[in-house]
Tab-separated table of C-alpha atoms in Angstrom:
chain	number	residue	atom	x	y	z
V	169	UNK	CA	0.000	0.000	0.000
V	170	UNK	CA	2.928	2.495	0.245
V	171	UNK	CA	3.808	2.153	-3.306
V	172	UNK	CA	0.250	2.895	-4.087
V	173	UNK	CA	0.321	5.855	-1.772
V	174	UNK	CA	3.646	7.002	-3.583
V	175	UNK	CA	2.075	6.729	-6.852
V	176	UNK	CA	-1.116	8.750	-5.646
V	177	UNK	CA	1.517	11.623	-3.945
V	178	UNK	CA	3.359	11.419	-7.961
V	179	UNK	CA	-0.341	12.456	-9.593
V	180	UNK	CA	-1.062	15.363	-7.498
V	181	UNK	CA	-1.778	18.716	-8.709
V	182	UNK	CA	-1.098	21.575	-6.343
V	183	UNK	CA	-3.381	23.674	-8.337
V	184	UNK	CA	-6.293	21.221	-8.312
V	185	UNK	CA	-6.205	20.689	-4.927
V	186	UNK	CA	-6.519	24.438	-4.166
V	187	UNK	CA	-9.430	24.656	-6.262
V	188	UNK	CA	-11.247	21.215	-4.923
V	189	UNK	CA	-10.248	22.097	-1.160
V	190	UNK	CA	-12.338	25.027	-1.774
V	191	UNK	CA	-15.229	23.254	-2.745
V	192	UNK	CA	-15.083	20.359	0.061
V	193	UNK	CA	-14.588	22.906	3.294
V	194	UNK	CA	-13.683	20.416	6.430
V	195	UNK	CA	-11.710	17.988	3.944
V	196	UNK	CA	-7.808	18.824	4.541
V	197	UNK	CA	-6.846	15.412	3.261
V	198	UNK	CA	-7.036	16.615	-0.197
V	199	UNK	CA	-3.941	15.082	-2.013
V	200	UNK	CA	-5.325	16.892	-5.139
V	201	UNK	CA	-5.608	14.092	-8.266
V	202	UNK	CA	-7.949	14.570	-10.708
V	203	UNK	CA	-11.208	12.052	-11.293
V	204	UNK	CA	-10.702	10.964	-14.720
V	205	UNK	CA	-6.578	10.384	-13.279
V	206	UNK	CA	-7.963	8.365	-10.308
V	207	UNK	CA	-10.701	6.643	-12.471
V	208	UNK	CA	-7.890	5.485	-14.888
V	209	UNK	CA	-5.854	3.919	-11.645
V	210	UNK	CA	-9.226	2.147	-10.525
V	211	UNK	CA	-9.698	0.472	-13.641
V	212	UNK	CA	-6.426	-0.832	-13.756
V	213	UNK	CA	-6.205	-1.805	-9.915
V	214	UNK	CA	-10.052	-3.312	-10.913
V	215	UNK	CA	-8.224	-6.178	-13.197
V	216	UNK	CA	-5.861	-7.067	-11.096
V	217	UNK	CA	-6.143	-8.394	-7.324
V	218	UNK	CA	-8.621	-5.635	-6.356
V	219	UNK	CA	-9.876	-7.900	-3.255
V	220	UNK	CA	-6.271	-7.835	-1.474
V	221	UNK	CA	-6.115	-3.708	-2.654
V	222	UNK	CA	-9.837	-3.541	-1.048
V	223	UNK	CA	-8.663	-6.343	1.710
V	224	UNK	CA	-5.849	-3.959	2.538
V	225	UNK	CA	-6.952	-0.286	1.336
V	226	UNK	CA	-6.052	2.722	3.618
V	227	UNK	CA	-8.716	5.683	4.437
V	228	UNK	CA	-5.938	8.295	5.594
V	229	UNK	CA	-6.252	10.364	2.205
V	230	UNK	CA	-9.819	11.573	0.398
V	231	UNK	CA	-8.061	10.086	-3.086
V	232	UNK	CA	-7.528	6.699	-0.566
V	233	UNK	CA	-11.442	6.428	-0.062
V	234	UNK	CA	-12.255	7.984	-3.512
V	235	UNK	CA	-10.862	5.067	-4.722
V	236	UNK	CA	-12.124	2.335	-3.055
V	237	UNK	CA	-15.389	2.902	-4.094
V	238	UNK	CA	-14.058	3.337	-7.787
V	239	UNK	CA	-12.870	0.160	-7.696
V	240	UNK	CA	-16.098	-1.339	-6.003
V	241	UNK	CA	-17.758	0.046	-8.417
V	242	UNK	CA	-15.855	-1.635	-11.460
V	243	UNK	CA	-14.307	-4.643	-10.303
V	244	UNK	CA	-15.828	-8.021	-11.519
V	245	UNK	CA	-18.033	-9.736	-8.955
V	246	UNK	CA	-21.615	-11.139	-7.893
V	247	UNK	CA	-23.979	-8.890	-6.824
V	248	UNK	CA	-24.165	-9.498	-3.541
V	249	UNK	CA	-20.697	-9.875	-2.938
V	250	UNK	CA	-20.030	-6.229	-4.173
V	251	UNK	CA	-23.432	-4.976	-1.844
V	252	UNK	CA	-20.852	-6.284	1.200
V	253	UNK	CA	-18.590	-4.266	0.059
V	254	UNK	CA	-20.522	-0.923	-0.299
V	255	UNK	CA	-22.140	-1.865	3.095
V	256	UNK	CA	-18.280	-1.712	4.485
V	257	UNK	CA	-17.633	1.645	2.524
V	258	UNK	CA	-20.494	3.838	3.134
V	259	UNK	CA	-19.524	4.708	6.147
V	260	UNK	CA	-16.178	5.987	4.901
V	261	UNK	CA	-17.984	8.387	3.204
V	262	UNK	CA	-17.759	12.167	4.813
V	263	UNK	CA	-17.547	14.334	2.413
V	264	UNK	CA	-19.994	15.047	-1.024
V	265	UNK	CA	-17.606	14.563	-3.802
V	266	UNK	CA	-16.695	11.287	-2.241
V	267	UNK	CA	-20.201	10.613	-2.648
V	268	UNK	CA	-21.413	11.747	-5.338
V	269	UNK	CA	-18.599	10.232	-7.443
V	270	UNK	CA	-19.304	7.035	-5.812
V	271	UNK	CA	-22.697	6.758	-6.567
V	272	UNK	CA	-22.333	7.839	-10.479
V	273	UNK	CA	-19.958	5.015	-10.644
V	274	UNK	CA	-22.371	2.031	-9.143
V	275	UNK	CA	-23.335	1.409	-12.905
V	276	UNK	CA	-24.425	-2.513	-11.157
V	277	UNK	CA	-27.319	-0.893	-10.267
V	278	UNK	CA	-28.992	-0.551	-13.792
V	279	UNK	CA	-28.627	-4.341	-13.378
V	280	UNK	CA	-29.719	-5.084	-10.119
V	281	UNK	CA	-32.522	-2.314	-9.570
V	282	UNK	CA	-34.930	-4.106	-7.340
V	283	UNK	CA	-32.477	-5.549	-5.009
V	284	UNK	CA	-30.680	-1.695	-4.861
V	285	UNK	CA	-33.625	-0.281	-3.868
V	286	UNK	CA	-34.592	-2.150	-0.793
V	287	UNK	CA	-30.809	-2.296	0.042
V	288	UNK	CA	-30.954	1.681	-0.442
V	289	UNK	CA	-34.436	1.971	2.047
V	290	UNK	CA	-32.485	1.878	5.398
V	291	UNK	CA	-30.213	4.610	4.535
V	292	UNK	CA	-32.430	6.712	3.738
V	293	UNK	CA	-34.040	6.329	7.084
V	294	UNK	CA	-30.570	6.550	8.494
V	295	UNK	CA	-29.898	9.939	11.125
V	296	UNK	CA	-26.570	10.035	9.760
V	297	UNK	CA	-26.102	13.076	6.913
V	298	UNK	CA	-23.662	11.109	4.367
V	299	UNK	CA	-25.490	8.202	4.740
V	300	UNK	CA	-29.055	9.830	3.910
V	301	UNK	CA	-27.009	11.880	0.978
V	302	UNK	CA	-25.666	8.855	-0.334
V	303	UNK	CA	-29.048	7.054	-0.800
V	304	UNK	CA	-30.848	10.123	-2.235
V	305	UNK	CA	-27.852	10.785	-4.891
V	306	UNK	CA	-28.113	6.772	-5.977
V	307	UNK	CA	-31.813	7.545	-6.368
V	308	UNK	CA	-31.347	10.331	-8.539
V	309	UNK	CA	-28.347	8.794	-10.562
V	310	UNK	CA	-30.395	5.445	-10.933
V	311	UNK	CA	-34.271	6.028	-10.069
V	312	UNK	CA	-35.671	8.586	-11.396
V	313	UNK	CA	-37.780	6.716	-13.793
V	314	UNK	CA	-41.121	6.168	-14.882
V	315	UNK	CA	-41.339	2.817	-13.044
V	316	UNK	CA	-40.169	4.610	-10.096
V	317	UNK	CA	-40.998	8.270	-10.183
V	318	UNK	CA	-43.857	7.692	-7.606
V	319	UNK	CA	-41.898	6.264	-5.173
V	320	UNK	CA	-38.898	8.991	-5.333
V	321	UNK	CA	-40.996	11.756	-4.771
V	322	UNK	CA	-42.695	10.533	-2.244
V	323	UNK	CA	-39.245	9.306	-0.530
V	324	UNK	CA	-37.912	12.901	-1.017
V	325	UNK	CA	-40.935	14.502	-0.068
V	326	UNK	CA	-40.610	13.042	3.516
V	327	UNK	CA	-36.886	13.327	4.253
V	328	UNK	CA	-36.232	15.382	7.282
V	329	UNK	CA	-32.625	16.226	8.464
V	330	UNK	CA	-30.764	19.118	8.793
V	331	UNK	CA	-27.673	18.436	7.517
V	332	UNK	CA	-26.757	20.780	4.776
V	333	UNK	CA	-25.619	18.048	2.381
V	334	UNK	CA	-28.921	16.336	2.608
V	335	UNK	CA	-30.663	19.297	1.739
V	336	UNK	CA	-28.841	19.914	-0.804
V	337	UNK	CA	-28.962	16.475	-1.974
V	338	UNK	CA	-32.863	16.807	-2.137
V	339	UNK	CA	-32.794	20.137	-3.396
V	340	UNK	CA	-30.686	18.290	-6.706
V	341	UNK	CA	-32.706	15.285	-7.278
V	342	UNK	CA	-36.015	17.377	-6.896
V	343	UNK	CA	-35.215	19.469	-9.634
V	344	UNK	CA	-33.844	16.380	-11.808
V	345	UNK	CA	-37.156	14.561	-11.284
V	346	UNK	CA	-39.039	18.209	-12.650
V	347	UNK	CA	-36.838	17.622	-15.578
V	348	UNK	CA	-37.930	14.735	-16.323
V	349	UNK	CA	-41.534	14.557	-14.945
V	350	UNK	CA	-42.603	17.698	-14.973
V	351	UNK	CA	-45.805	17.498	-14.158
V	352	UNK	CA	-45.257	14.908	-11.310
V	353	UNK	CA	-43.126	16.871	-9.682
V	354	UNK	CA	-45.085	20.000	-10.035
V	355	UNK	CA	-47.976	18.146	-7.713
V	356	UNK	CA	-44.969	17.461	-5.319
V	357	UNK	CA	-43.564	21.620	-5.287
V	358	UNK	CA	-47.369	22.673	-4.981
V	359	UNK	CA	-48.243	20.828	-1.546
V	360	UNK	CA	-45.265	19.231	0.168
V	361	UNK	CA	-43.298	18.344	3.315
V	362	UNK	CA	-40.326	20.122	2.571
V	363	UNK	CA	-38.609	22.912	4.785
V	364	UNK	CA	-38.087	26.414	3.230
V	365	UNK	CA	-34.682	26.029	2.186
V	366	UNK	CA	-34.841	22.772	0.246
V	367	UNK	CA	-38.016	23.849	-1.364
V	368	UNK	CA	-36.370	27.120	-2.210
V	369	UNK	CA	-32.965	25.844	-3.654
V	370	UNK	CA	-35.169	23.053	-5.644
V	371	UNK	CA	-37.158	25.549	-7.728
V	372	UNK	CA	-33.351	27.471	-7.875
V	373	UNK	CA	-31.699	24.603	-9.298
V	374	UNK	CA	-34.946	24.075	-11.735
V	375	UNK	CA	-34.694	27.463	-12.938
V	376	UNK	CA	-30.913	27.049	-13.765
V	377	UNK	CA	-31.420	24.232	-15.860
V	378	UNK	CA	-31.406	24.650	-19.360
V	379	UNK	CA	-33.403	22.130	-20.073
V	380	UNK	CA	-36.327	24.101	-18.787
V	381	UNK	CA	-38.093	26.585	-20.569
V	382	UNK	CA	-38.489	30.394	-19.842
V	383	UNK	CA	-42.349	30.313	-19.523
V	384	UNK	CA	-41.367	27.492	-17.097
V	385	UNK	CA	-38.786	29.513	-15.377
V	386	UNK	CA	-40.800	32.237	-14.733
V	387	UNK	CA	-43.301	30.542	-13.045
V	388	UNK	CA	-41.177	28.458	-10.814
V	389	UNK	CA	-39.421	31.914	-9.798
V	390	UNK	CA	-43.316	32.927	-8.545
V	391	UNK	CA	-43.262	29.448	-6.177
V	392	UNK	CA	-40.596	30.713	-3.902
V	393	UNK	CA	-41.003	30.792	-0.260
């Protein structure tokens, strides 16, 4: 693991980790590699022995944890193999890009979308903020779909926790789910659960979307708390 950690320290980018320090206040275990750099050295750690890397893995650095979900993510194995392992990661996660990039890269889901969901139902039950976040954002990466569109709302609709990253979390996947069910969604943003500020910053992040029209716009602008 310390030639790994060696090769992780060769990839930084004193820049980049400026910038994406900035964005992840709290997180001053920033090493500073790029995603599409760290993706690469998951998918190549993902054909080889990836169970002693996972086996043996170290959470000291973000990059260190960013990566072991990577590699969860794209490493060949049964389904319910890989679920033990996201059970043992998720509560490595602490941060949003950590994630967020997780969750995008849990492409097994598309496959397994049934068993995901009820796996995903305790989490987002948990009190715990990453944990809640982390279930939302595989919702909206995975689940906002006609089949399930019903369900999600409703799920959203009745989150309650104050963490800032769950709010925002809802806020996101909200405005996703007006993009692509509009008129669901509007039902939801007329009479809902939600507190002010997640209300508020979904119709914001509907109204910066370009995939929504001005007349649209203007009359999500008029909802606001």
């Amino acid at each position: 693991m310390e030639e790994l950690r060696e090769k992780l320290f060769s990839l930084a980018d004193e820049k980049y980790k400026e910038f994406h320090g900035s964005l992840c206040p709290g997180t001053n275990n920033i090493i500073g590699i790029r995603v599409p750099i760290l993706r690469n050295l998951a998918g190549s750690i993902a054909k080889e022995d990836w169970r002693e890397y996972l086996k043996n893995a170290k959470d000291d650095y973000y990059e260190e944890v960013m990566l072991q979900g990577m590699v969860i993510g794209l490493a060949k194995m049964e389904f319910d193999e890989r679920i033990e392992y996201v059970k043992e990661f998720i509560p490595k996660i602490d941060n949003w890009a950590v994630c967020d990039v997780t969750c995008a890269g849990f492409k097994f889901t598309k496959k397994n979308m049934e068993e995901v969901w009820k796996f995903l139902k305790p989490y987002l039950a948990s009190n715990k903020e990453f944990e809640i976040r982390f279930a939302v954002v595989m919702l909206l990466d995975f689940y906002i779909t006609e089949e399930y569109i019903k369900d999600v709302l409703e799920i959203l609709n009745n989150i309650h926790h104050e963490g800032y990253y769950v709010k925002m979390a809802v806020a996101w996947a909200i405005s996703i789910c007006y993009i692509k069910f509009p008129k669901e969604t509007m039902k939801l943003l007329e009479k809902n659960n939600l507190d002010t500020f997640t209300y508020n910053k979904a119709l914001q992040k509907i109204t910066e979307s370009y995939r929504v029209s001005k007349e649209e716009k203007d009359k999500i602008r008029k909802m606001k708390r």
